[in-house]
Coordinates of C-alpha atoms and ligand atoms in Angstrom, one line a residue:
M237 CA 87.4 149.4 -84.8
V238 CA 89.6 151.1 -82.3
E239 CA 87.6 153.6 -80.7
P240 CA 89.8 157.4 -80.1
A241 CA 88.1 158.6 -77.1
R242 CA 89.3 162.0 -77.9
V243 CA 86.5 161.7 -81.6
R244 CA 83.8 159.3 -80.2
S245 CA 83.0 162.5 -77.8
E246 CA 82.2 165.1 -80.6
I247 CA 79.5 163.2 -81.8
P248 CA 76.1 163.5 -79.7
W249 CA 75.3 160.3 -77.6
W250 CA 71.8 161.0 -78.9
K251 CA 72.5 160.3 -82.6
R252 CA 74.5 157.3 -81.8
T253 CA 72.5 155.4 -79.4
T254 CA 69.5 152.6 -80.0
V255 CA 66.6 152.1 -77.7
Y256 CA 64.6 149.7 -76.3
Q257 CA 60.9 150.5 -76.1
I258 CA 59.7 148.7 -72.9
Y259 CA 55.5 149.0 -72.5
P260 CA 55.6 149.4 -68.7
R261 CA 52.2 147.6 -68.2
S262 CA 53.9 145.1 -70.0
F263 CA 57.3 144.3 -69.3
A264 CA 56.9 142.4 -65.4
D265 CA 55.1 142.7 -62.8
A266 CA 57.1 142.1 -59.3
S267 CA 54.2 143.3 -56.8
G268 CA 52.0 140.5 -58.7
D269 CA 48.1 142.2 -59.4
G270 CA 49.2 140.7 -62.9
I271 CA 50.3 144.4 -63.7
G272 CA 54.1 145.7 -65.0
D273 CA 55.8 147.5 -62.8
L274 CA 58.3 149.6 -61.9
E275 CA 60.4 147.2 -59.9
G276 CA 59.6 145.1 -61.8
I277 CA 61.8 146.3 -65.1
I278 CA 64.3 147.4 -62.7
D279 CA 64.6 143.2 -62.0
R280 CA 65.4 143.7 -65.7
L281 CA 67.8 146.1 -65.9
D282 CA 70.5 143.8 -66.5
Y283 CA 68.9 141.8 -69.4
V284 CA 68.3 144.6 -71.5
Q285 CA 72.4 146.0 -70.9
W286 CA 73.4 142.1 -71.5
L287 CA 71.3 142.4 -74.7
G288 CA 73.3 145.5 -75.4
L289 CA 70.5 147.9 -76.3
E290 CA 72.3 151.8 -74.5
T291 CA 68.6 153.6 -74.0
I292 CA 65.7 153.2 -71.9
W293 CA 62.3 154.7 -73.5
L294 CA 59.4 153.9 -71.1
S295 CA 55.8 154.6 -72.2
P296 CA 53.5 156.8 -70.0
F297 CA 53.5 155.4 -65.8
F298 CA 52.6 158.9 -64.6
A299 CA 49.4 159.1 -62.9
S300 CA 46.0 158.2 -64.8
P301 CA 43.0 156.8 -64.8
Q302 CA 44.0 154.5 -67.3
A303 CA 41.7 154.7 -69.4
D304 CA 44.1 154.4 -73.1
F305 CA 46.7 153.3 -70.1
G306 CA 48.8 156.1 -69.2
Y307 CA 48.2 158.0 -72.6
D308 CA 45.4 160.2 -70.3
I309 CA 47.2 162.2 -67.6
S310 CA 45.5 163.0 -64.4
D311 CA 48.6 164.5 -62.8
H312 CA 52.3 165.2 -64.6
F313 CA 54.6 165.1 -61.3
G314 CA 52.7 162.0 -59.6
I315 CA 53.4 157.7 -60.7
A316 CA 50.3 155.5 -61.1
P317 CA 49.7 153.5 -57.5
E318 CA 49.6 150.5 -59.7
Y319 CA 52.9 151.5 -61.2
G320 CA 54.9 152.5 -58.2
S321 CA 55.8 155.2 -56.3
M322 CA 58.1 158.2 -56.7
E323 CA 60.6 156.3 -55.3
D324 CA 60.3 154.2 -57.2
C325 CA 60.4 156.0 -60.6
R326 CA 63.4 158.0 -58.9
R327 CA 65.4 154.3 -58.2
L328 CA 64.9 153.6 -61.4
I329 CA 65.9 156.2 -63.0
D330 CA 69.6 155.6 -60.7
E331 CA 69.2 152.3 -61.9
I332 CA 69.4 152.9 -65.5
H333 CA 71.7 155.3 -65.0
A334 CA 74.1 153.3 -63.2
R335 CA 74.5 151.1 -65.9
G336 CA 76.1 153.4 -68.0
M337 CA 72.7 153.6 -70.3
K338 CA 70.2 156.4 -71.4
V339 CA 66.6 157.2 -69.8
V340 CA 63.7 158.8 -72.6
L341 CA 60.3 159.2 -71.0
D342 CA 56.9 160.1 -72.7
M343 CA 55.6 163.4 -72.5
V344 CA 52.2 164.0 -72.9
L345 CA 52.3 167.5 -74.1
N346 CA 49.2 167.4 -76.6
H347 CA 46.0 166.3 -74.2
T348 CA 45.2 165.4 -70.8
S349 CA 42.8 163.2 -69.3
D350 CA 39.1 164.4 -68.9
Q351 CA 39.8 163.6 -65.3
H352 CA 43.0 165.6 -64.8
P353 CA 41.9 169.0 -62.2
W354 CA 42.2 171.4 -65.1
F355 CA 40.3 169.7 -67.3
V356 CA 37.9 169.4 -64.4
E357 CA 37.0 173.2 -63.9
S358 CA 37.9 173.9 -67.0
R359 CA 33.8 172.2 -68.2
S360 CA 32.8 173.4 -64.7
A361 CA 31.5 176.6 -66.1
R362 CA 32.6 179.4 -68.7
E363 CA 34.3 182.1 -66.5
N364 CA 35.8 179.1 -65.1
P365 CA 39.8 180.4 -64.5
Y366 CA 40.4 176.8 -66.5
R367 CA 38.2 177.4 -69.3
D368 CA 40.9 178.2 -71.3
F369 CA 43.7 175.9 -70.5
Y370 CA 41.0 173.6 -73.0
I371 CA 39.7 174.5 -76.9
W372 CA 36.6 175.0 -76.1
R373 CA 33.8 176.9 -78.8
D374 CA 30.4 176.5 -79.8
G375 CA 28.0 175.0 -82.2
R376 CA 27.5 175.5 -85.5
K377 CA 24.7 178.2 -85.9
P378 CA 22.7 179.1 -86.5
Y379 CA 20.6 175.7 -84.8
G380 CA 24.2 175.1 -82.3
A381 CA 23.1 171.6 -82.4
A382 CA 26.3 170.9 -84.9
P383 CA 29.9 170.8 -83.9
P384 CA 31.9 174.2 -84.5
N385 CA 33.9 172.5 -87.9
N386 CA 34.0 169.7 -90.2
W387 CA 37.3 168.6 -88.2
R388 CA 38.1 165.2 -87.7
S389 CA 40.4 163.8 -84.7
M390 CA 43.5 161.2 -85.8
L391 CA 41.2 157.9 -85.2
G392 CA 37.9 159.3 -87.9
G393 CA 34.6 160.8 -86.7
S394 CA 34.3 164.2 -85.6
G395 CA 37.2 165.6 -82.8
W396 CA 34.3 167.8 -80.7
H397 CA 32.6 166.8 -78.2
Y398 CA 29.2 168.8 -76.8
D399 CA 29.6 169.2 -73.3
A400 CA 26.0 170.2 -71.5
Q401 CA 26.7 171.6 -68.6
T402 CA 27.9 174.4 -70.5
D403 CA 26.5 173.8 -73.9
Q404 CA 29.5 174.3 -76.2
W405 CA 32.4 171.8 -77.9
Y406 CA 35.6 171.0 -76.7
W407 CA 38.0 169.3 -79.4
A408 CA 40.4 166.0 -78.9
S409 CA 42.7 165.1 -81.3
F410 CA 42.6 161.5 -80.2
L411 CA 39.4 160.1 -78.0
P412 CA 36.5 161.6 -76.2
F413 CA 38.8 161.6 -73.1
Q414 CA 41.9 163.2 -73.7
P415 CA 40.7 167.0 -74.3
D416 CA 44.1 168.7 -75.9
L417 CA 45.2 171.5 -74.7
N418 CA 45.2 175.2 -75.6
Y419 CA 48.8 176.0 -75.7
R420 CA 47.5 179.9 -78.0
N421 CA 46.9 180.3 -74.0
P422 CA 50.9 181.6 -72.0
E423 CA 49.7 179.6 -69.0
V424 CA 49.3 176.3 -70.7
K425 CA 52.3 176.7 -72.5
R426 CA 54.1 177.8 -69.5
A427 CA 53.0 175.3 -67.4
M428 CA 53.8 172.3 -69.7
L429 CA 57.1 173.2 -70.6
D430 CA 57.5 173.4 -66.1
V431 CA 56.3 169.9 -66.8
V432 CA 59.5 169.5 -69.3
R433 CA 61.5 170.7 -67.2
H434 CA 60.8 169.3 -64.3
W435 CA 61.6 165.3 -66.0
L436 CA 64.8 166.8 -67.4
R437 CA 65.9 168.2 -64.0
E438 CA 64.7 164.2 -62.2
G439 CA 66.8 163.0 -65.2
A440 CA 65.3 162.0 -68.0
D441 CA 67.9 162.1 -71.0
G442 CA 65.3 162.2 -73.5
L443 CA 62.2 163.0 -74.0
R444 CA 59.8 161.3 -76.2
L445 CA 56.8 163.6 -77.5
D446 CA 53.3 161.8 -77.8
I447 CA 51.5 163.0 -80.9
F448 CA 53.4 166.7 -81.5
N449 CA 52.0 167.0 -84.8
A450 CA 49.1 168.2 -82.8
I451 CA 49.8 170.2 -80.7
Y452 CA 48.4 173.5 -82.3
K453 CA 45.3 173.9 -84.2
D454 CA 44.7 176.6 -86.7
A455 CA 43.5 179.6 -84.4
S456 CA 40.3 180.7 -87.5
F457 CA 39.0 177.4 -86.9
V458 CA 38.2 176.9 -90.6
D459 CA 36.9 173.7 -92.0
N460 CA 39.4 171.3 -93.3
P461 CA 39.6 170.8 -97.1
R462 CA 38.0 168.0 -98.1
S463 CA 39.7 164.6 -99.5
L464 CA 39.7 161.2 -101.6
R465 CA 41.8 159.2 -99.4
A466 CA 40.2 157.0 -96.6
I467 CA 42.7 155.4 -94.5
P468 CA 45.5 158.0 -92.9
T469 CA 48.9 157.0 -93.9
E470 CA 52.7 158.2 -93.3
D471 CA 52.1 161.1 -96.1
N472 CA 48.7 162.3 -95.5
P473 CA 47.8 161.9 -92.1
G474 CA 44.5 163.5 -92.4
G475 CA 42.9 160.2 -93.8
F476 CA 38.8 160.3 -93.1
F477 CA 38.3 161.8 -96.4
Q478 CA 39.6 165.5 -95.3
K479 CA 43.4 167.0 -95.1
A480 CA 44.3 167.2 -91.8
I481 CA 45.5 171.3 -92.6
Y482 CA 44.0 172.9 -90.2
T483 CA 44.5 170.5 -86.6
Q484 CA 47.8 168.7 -87.7
N485 CA 51.2 169.7 -88.7
H486 CA 50.5 173.9 -88.3
P487 CA 53.1 176.6 -89.0
D488 CA 53.1 177.7 -85.1
T489 CA 53.7 173.3 -84.2
L490 CA 56.4 173.8 -86.0
A491 CA 57.4 176.9 -84.2
F492 CA 56.8 175.1 -80.9
A493 CA 59.7 172.9 -81.6
R494 CA 62.4 175.2 -81.7
E495 CA 60.7 176.5 -78.3
L496 CA 60.8 173.2 -77.0
R497 CA 64.2 172.4 -78.1
R498 CA 65.8 175.9 -76.4
V499 CA 63.7 174.6 -73.4
V500 CA 66.0 170.9 -73.8
D501 CA 69.1 172.2 -74.6
E502 CA 68.6 174.4 -70.8
F503 CA 70.0 171.0 -69.7
E504 CA 73.4 170.2 -71.5
D505 CA 75.0 168.3 -68.4
P506 CA 74.7 165.5 -69.8
P507 CA 73.5 166.8 -73.4
R508 CA 69.0 166.0 -73.8
F509 CA 67.2 165.4 -76.2
V510 CA 64.1 164.9 -77.9
V511 CA 62.2 162.6 -80.4
G512 CA 58.9 163.4 -82.3
E513 CA 56.0 160.8 -83.3
V514 CA 55.2 163.5 -86.4
F515 CA 53.3 162.0 -89.4
G516 CA 54.0 163.4 -92.3
S517 CA 55.8 162.9 -95.6
A518 CA 59.9 162.8 -94.6
D519 CA 60.1 166.0 -96.4
L520 CA 57.4 167.6 -93.8
L521 CA 58.9 165.9 -90.9
R522 CA 62.5 167.5 -91.8
E523 CA 61.1 170.4 -90.8
Y524 CA 59.8 169.8 -87.1
C525 CA 64.1 169.1 -86.9
G526 CA 64.2 172.6 -89.0
P527 CA 67.3 173.2 -91.4
S528 CA 70.4 172.2 -88.9
G529 CA 69.0 170.3 -86.6
E530 CA 67.1 173.3 -84.5
G531 CA 64.1 171.5 -83.7
L532 CA 63.6 168.6 -82.2
N533 CA 66.5 166.8 -82.6
L534 CA 64.8 163.4 -83.8
V535 CA 61.4 162.5 -85.3
F536 CA 59.7 158.6 -86.0
L537 CA 60.0 157.9 -89.5
F538 CA 57.3 155.4 -89.9
K539 CA 57.4 154.8 -93.4
S540 CA 59.7 152.0 -92.3
L541 CA 56.3 150.4 -90.8
R542 CA 55.6 149.7 -94.2
T543 CA 57.8 149.2 -95.9
P544 CA 58.0 145.4 -97.8
F545 CA 60.9 143.5 -96.6
R546 CA 63.1 143.2 -99.9
A547 CA 66.0 144.8 -100.6
Q548 CA 65.4 147.6 -103.2
A549 CA 62.2 148.6 -101.3
F550 CA 64.5 149.1 -97.9
R551 CA 67.3 150.8 -100.7
D552 CA 64.8 153.3 -101.8
L553 CA 63.8 154.4 -98.0
I554 CA 67.6 154.5 -97.3
S555 CA 67.5 156.5 -99.7
E556 CA 64.5 158.8 -99.2
F557 CA 65.4 159.4 -95.4
E558 CA 69.6 160.0 -96.5
S559 CA 68.3 163.1 -98.2
A560 CA 65.3 164.0 -96.4
F561 CA 67.8 164.2 -92.8
P562 CA 71.7 164.7 -94.0
E563 CA 73.9 165.3 -91.8
P564 CA 73.2 167.2 -88.9
L565 CA 70.0 165.6 -89.1
H566 CA 69.6 162.4 -88.5
P567 CA 66.9 159.8 -89.0
T568 CA 65.4 157.2 -86.9
Y569 CA 64.3 153.8 -88.0
V570 CA 61.9 151.9 -86.3
F571 CA 60.0 148.7 -87.1
G572 CA 57.6 148.1 -84.3
N573 CA 55.5 150.2 -81.3
H574 CA 52.9 149.7 -79.1
D575 CA 50.5 151.4 -81.5
R576 CA 51.6 149.0 -84.8
P577 CA 51.8 145.3 -85.8
R578 CA 54.7 143.5 -84.6
Q579 CA 57.5 143.6 -87.1
M580 CA 57.2 139.5 -87.4
E581 CA 54.1 140.2 -89.1
R582 CA 55.9 142.2 -92.2
L583 CA 58.8 139.9 -91.9
G584 CA 55.9 136.9 -92.9
N585 CA 56.9 135.1 -89.3
S586 CA 60.8 134.3 -90.6
I587 CA 62.9 134.0 -87.8
A588 CA 66.0 134.1 -90.9
R589 CA 64.2 137.5 -91.7
A590 CA 64.1 138.5 -88.3
R591 CA 67.8 138.4 -88.1
L592 CA 68.3 140.2 -91.4
L593 CA 66.5 143.3 -90.2
A594 CA 68.2 143.1 -86.8
A595 CA 71.6 143.4 -89.1
F596 CA 70.2 145.6 -91.2
Q597 CA 68.6 147.7 -88.5
M598 CA 71.7 148.0 -86.7
S599 CA 74.1 148.6 -89.7
V600 CA 73.0 152.0 -91.3
R601 CA 72.8 155.5 -89.8
G602 CA 70.1 156.7 -87.9
V603 CA 68.8 155.8 -84.6
P604 CA 67.0 152.1 -83.7
F605 CA 64.2 151.8 -82.0
V606 CA 63.1 148.2 -81.2
Y607 CA 60.5 147.8 -78.8
Y608 CA 60.4 145.3 -76.3
G609 CA 59.4 141.1 -77.9
D610 CA 60.7 142.0 -81.2
E611 CA 63.8 141.1 -80.4
L612 CA 62.7 137.7 -79.6
G613 CA 61.1 137.7 -82.9
L614 CA 57.6 137.5 -81.4
S615 CA 54.8 137.8 -84.2
H616 CA 51.4 139.4 -84.0
H617 CA 49.1 138.2 -81.5
P618 CA 45.7 137.6 -82.7
M619 CA 42.9 138.7 -79.9
P620 CA 39.8 139.3 -80.3
R621 CA 37.9 142.4 -80.4
E622 CA 35.2 141.7 -78.2
S623 CA 37.4 141.3 -74.8
A624 CA 39.6 144.3 -76.1
Q625 CA 41.1 146.3 -73.3
D626 CA 42.1 148.8 -75.7
P627 CA 39.5 151.9 -75.8
I628 CA 40.5 152.4 -79.7
A629 CA 39.0 148.5 -80.3
E630 CA 35.4 149.7 -79.6
R631 CA 35.9 152.7 -82.2
F632 CA 36.8 150.1 -85.1
G633 CA 33.9 147.6 -83.9
F634 CA 32.6 147.9 -87.9
I635 CA 35.9 147.3 -90.1
P636 CA 34.6 144.0 -91.0
K637 CA 37.2 141.5 -90.1
L638 CA 38.0 140.4 -93.2
L639 CA 39.7 143.7 -93.8
L640 CA 42.2 143.6 -90.8
P641 CA 44.7 142.1 -92.8
V642 CA 45.0 144.4 -95.1
L643 CA 44.9 147.0 -92.7
R644 CA 48.2 145.4 -90.1
K645 CA 50.1 145.6 -93.7
R646 CA 49.4 148.6 -94.0
G647 CA 50.6 149.9 -90.2
I648 CA 47.1 150.4 -89.0
L649 CA 46.3 147.9 -86.3
T650 CA 42.2 148.5 -84.7
N651 CA 43.2 146.5 -81.6
R652 CA 47.0 147.0 -79.9
D653 CA 46.4 144.7 -77.3
Q654 CA 47.5 142.5 -80.2
C655 CA 51.0 144.2 -80.3
R656 CA 51.3 144.1 -76.0
S657 CA 51.4 140.9 -74.8
P658 CA 53.2 140.1 -71.3
M659 CA 57.5 139.8 -72.3
P660 CA 57.8 136.4 -72.0
W661 CA 61.3 135.6 -70.1
H662 CA 61.1 131.6 -69.5
G663 CA 58.6 129.2 -70.0
G664 CA 57.2 128.0 -66.9
P665 CA 53.9 130.3 -64.8
H666 CA 52.6 133.6 -66.4
A667 CA 55.8 133.3 -68.7
G668 CA 57.5 134.6 -66.3
F669 CA 55.7 137.8 -66.3
A670 CA 54.2 137.7 -62.6
S671 CA 55.0 135.2 -59.8
P672 CA 53.4 131.7 -60.3
D673 CA 51.1 132.7 -57.6
A674 CA 50.0 136.0 -59.5
P675 CA 46.7 136.7 -61.1
E676 CA 46.7 136.5 -64.5
P677 CA 48.2 139.3 -66.4
W678 CA 45.8 142.3 -67.0
L679 CA 46.5 140.3 -71.6
P680 CA 46.9 137.5 -71.9
L681 CA 50.2 135.5 -72.2
H682 CA 51.5 135.2 -76.3
P683 CA 50.6 131.8 -77.1
Q684 CA 54.4 131.2 -78.8
S685 CA 55.4 132.4 -74.2
A686 CA 56.5 128.4 -73.5
I687 CA 58.9 127.9 -76.6
M688 CA 59.6 132.5 -77.7
N689 CA 60.8 133.6 -74.7
V690 CA 64.4 134.6 -73.3
A691 CA 65.3 132.0 -71.3
A692 CA 65.2 129.8 -74.4
Q693 CA 66.8 132.0 -77.2
R694 CA 69.5 133.5 -74.1
E695 CA 70.9 129.8 -75.0
D696 CA 70.3 129.6 -78.3
P697 CA 73.0 131.6 -80.9
R698 CA 70.8 130.4 -83.8
S699 CA 68.0 132.3 -82.1
V700 CA 66.9 136.4 -83.3
L701 CA 68.2 137.7 -79.4
A702 CA 71.4 136.6 -80.1
A703 CA 70.8 137.5 -83.0
Y704 CA 69.8 141.2 -82.0
R705 CA 73.1 140.7 -79.2
R706 CA 75.8 139.9 -82.4
M707 CA 74.8 142.6 -84.3
L708 CA 74.1 145.5 -81.4
Q709 CA 77.7 144.2 -80.2
Q710 CA 79.5 144.7 -83.7
R711 CA 77.9 148.3 -83.5
R712 CA 79.4 149.4 -80.3
R713 CA 82.6 148.3 -81.6
S714 CA 82.9 150.1 -84.5
L715 CA 82.7 153.9 -85.2
A716 CA 82.4 153.8 -88.7
L717 CA 78.9 151.3 -88.0
S718 CA 77.1 153.7 -85.2
S719 CA 78.7 156.7 -85.8
G720 CA 79.7 156.9 -89.3
T721 CA 78.6 158.7 -92.7
L722 CA 76.4 156.4 -95.4
E723 CA 76.6 155.9 -98.8
L724 CA 74.3 153.6 -101.1
T725 CA 76.8 151.0 -103.3
D726 CA 76.4 149.0 -105.9
P727 CA 76.3 144.9 -104.6
P728 CA 78.9 142.5 -106.2
T729 CA 77.0 140.2 -107.8
D730 CA 74.4 139.9 -110.4
S731 CA 71.6 139.1 -107.8
R732 CA 69.1 142.0 -106.6
R733 CA 68.5 140.6 -104.0
V734 CA 71.1 142.0 -102.1
L735 CA 71.5 145.2 -100.5
A736 CA 74.6 147.1 -100.5
Y737 CA 76.2 150.2 -98.5
R738 CA 79.1 151.4 -97.0
R739 CA 79.8 153.2 -93.6
V740 CA 82.6 155.8 -93.4
Y741 CA 83.5 157.4 -89.8
E742 CA 86.5 159.9 -90.4
H743 CA 89.0 161.1 -87.6
D744 CA 92.4 162.8 -87.7
D745 CA 94.2 159.2 -87.6
G746 CA 92.7 158.1 -90.9
A747 CA 89.6 156.9 -91.6
E748 CA 86.6 153.7 -90.6
T749 CA 85.0 152.0 -93.4
A750 CA 82.2 149.2 -92.8
D751 CA 80.5 147.5 -95.5
V752 CA 77.2 145.9 -96.0
F753 CA 76.0 143.6 -97.7
L754 CA 73.0 142.1 -96.8
N755 CA 71.4 139.3 -98.6
F756 CA 67.2 139.6 -98.9
S757 CA 66.7 135.7 -100.8
K758 CA 65.8 133.0 -99.6
R759 CA 69.0 131.6 -101.7
S760 CA 72.9 131.7 -101.7
V761 CA 74.2 134.9 -103.2
S762 CA 78.1 135.2 -103.8
I763 CA 79.4 138.7 -104.1
D764 CA 83.1 139.7 -105.0
L765 CA 84.8 141.5 -102.7
R766 CA 88.0 141.1 -104.9
S767 CA 86.4 145.5 -105.7
L768 CA 87.2 146.1 -101.8
P769 CA 91.2 146.9 -100.9
R770 CA 91.9 144.0 -99.6
G771 CA 89.1 142.8 -99.7
T772 CA 89.1 139.1 -99.0
D773 CA 91.7 138.2 -96.1
L774 CA 89.6 141.6 -93.8
P775 CA 88.0 140.2 -90.9
M776 CA 84.2 139.8 -92.0
Y777 CA 81.3 139.8 -89.3
S778 CA 77.5 137.9 -89.4
N779 CA 74.1 137.7 -88.7
L780 CA 74.0 134.4 -88.5
R781 CA 76.5 132.3 -85.7
E782 CA 78.7 130.1 -88.3
A783 CA 81.5 132.0 -89.6
P784 CA 81.7 133.7 -92.9
V785 CA 82.6 131.4 -96.2
V786 CA 84.3 132.3 -98.5
A787 CA 85.4 130.0 -101.8
R788 CA 87.8 131.0 -103.9
G789 CA 87.8 134.6 -103.5
R790 CA 84.1 135.0 -103.5
H791 CA 82.4 135.1 -100.5
V792 CA 78.9 133.0 -100.4
L793 CA 76.0 135.2 -98.3
R794 CA 73.7 132.6 -96.8
P795 CA 69.8 132.8 -97.6
W796 CA 69.1 135.9 -95.7
E797 CA 72.8 136.0 -94.2
S798 CA 74.2 140.2 -93.8
A799 CA 78.8 140.3 -93.7
V800 CA 80.4 143.7 -92.8
V801 CA 83.9 144.1 -93.7
F802 CA 85.6 146.4 -91.4
R803 CA 88.5 148.6 -93.1
S804 CA 90.5 150.7 -91.3
Ligands
NOJ263 C1 50.2 157.9 -80.0 C2 50.4 157.0 -78.5 O1 51.3 156.5 -79.2 C3 49.0 155.9 -78.6 O2 49.3 154.8 -77.9 C4 48.9 157.1 -77.8 O3 46.8 156.6 -77.1 C5 48.0 158.3 -78.1 N1 49.0 158.7 -78.8 C6 46.9 159.1 -77.5 O4 47.8 159.9 -76.5

């Protein structure tokens, strides 16, 4: 458990780190207007530090008409006034750094808002110098009244939008007010790489890349082939009855990943990283990182978002990620974000399971991403789609209500307000999200806020929050957990509900080993530690508060308990 500083520094920090995602609109409102802001985040940094997550990823807070709450940027260098000023942003970055933590900013490179001055110019006339900043095509001949080809947006429906002023169609991978930039125009690429350099210069330690898989579209504009699949999945990002081979994961996007990495690597002190939001099979996603890690440093592996909470399913998941992302590549483990159902949904709203998930996420090899509120075990928040703020809710209004829980199970939300409720800080007015005299928050408080909040859980050693903190402490203290290799092992028990793996960190002075056992069942299971050298007398750590139970050389894992046995 001793950390030789010399060895530790050889492993890039971004492989060892743990990430907390903050959705600024929903985290903390210091100005008292019902909308979260940068000042509010500054006020709560001590909490994140106390919790033990080391890096903060902030969803976008740049100037934007907020039609998609910041994922529609109208000025890449400005801050949306409802979130604060450039001065607040600099202070936030400094305050994060002052606590020894890192910051990841969200880069929406694929598209801009339709209010961005480039697009306003672009759509004004065919001859405008900015016309080619976006993707414009004539309608399909001979009539011109149909979209240029069959390409569908990521949300279904044609991604082409007709603009009467110039009698052409523009392409948008996501919503119509988010026109895609044309990266085949060198000026666009240069301008967007300048945006990247700008924020790295401002102190970003990492960048999260929004729908990076959509950056390049095929220059031939030929139709995507048909498919029988209606619902997009991680393996088939197309869906909607077509294979998105000309609109997503294009070879030119894979090449751009390397180009972008070279730009990021211009900033060496400290080293920076990029994590891509990309969709596809683990093998395809690996290509974004390149065989020796020369592309994106990390990619989100979203399969975890629909993996059933069972020992065998998690074993298969590890096995798939380990074989697709061997050293020097590195997997990620994501169980929620601002687009997906809350992780508690898949855990059957069980606090005991949530504490086990914390143990898994903090002990497996890969960067853990924790979405704000998930560390409290906040559950899914059903909200009527009729009053939804999320622009995609309108698009999916036709889906029968009965089907919504099925989609949620598959990791798909048709109304993302449901995972964006204000962070519950305490049981008082507005749950502490804003001062008592502030207006109602932009989204209704979570119905559990009065009991499931930070203040209550900080006091309770059996809470989900306490388990996260405990597991994060274990991880930080152990080189094996933060930086070691991973090998799946046979659990020393007859129960098939125990998942076991070994993390090993070798250094010049020997090796540190952590054996991890996770009981995915509601029954106690006894494990025989005599197979481990000096097994029974080694320090052992549980995800639960109570001391581990050892009886006659056998260790008893209580329901949903984890145990980590350290050796060095
Ligand atoms: C993915 C983001 O995570 C989502 O919130 C956003 O709406 C789309 N990209 C469009 O930028």
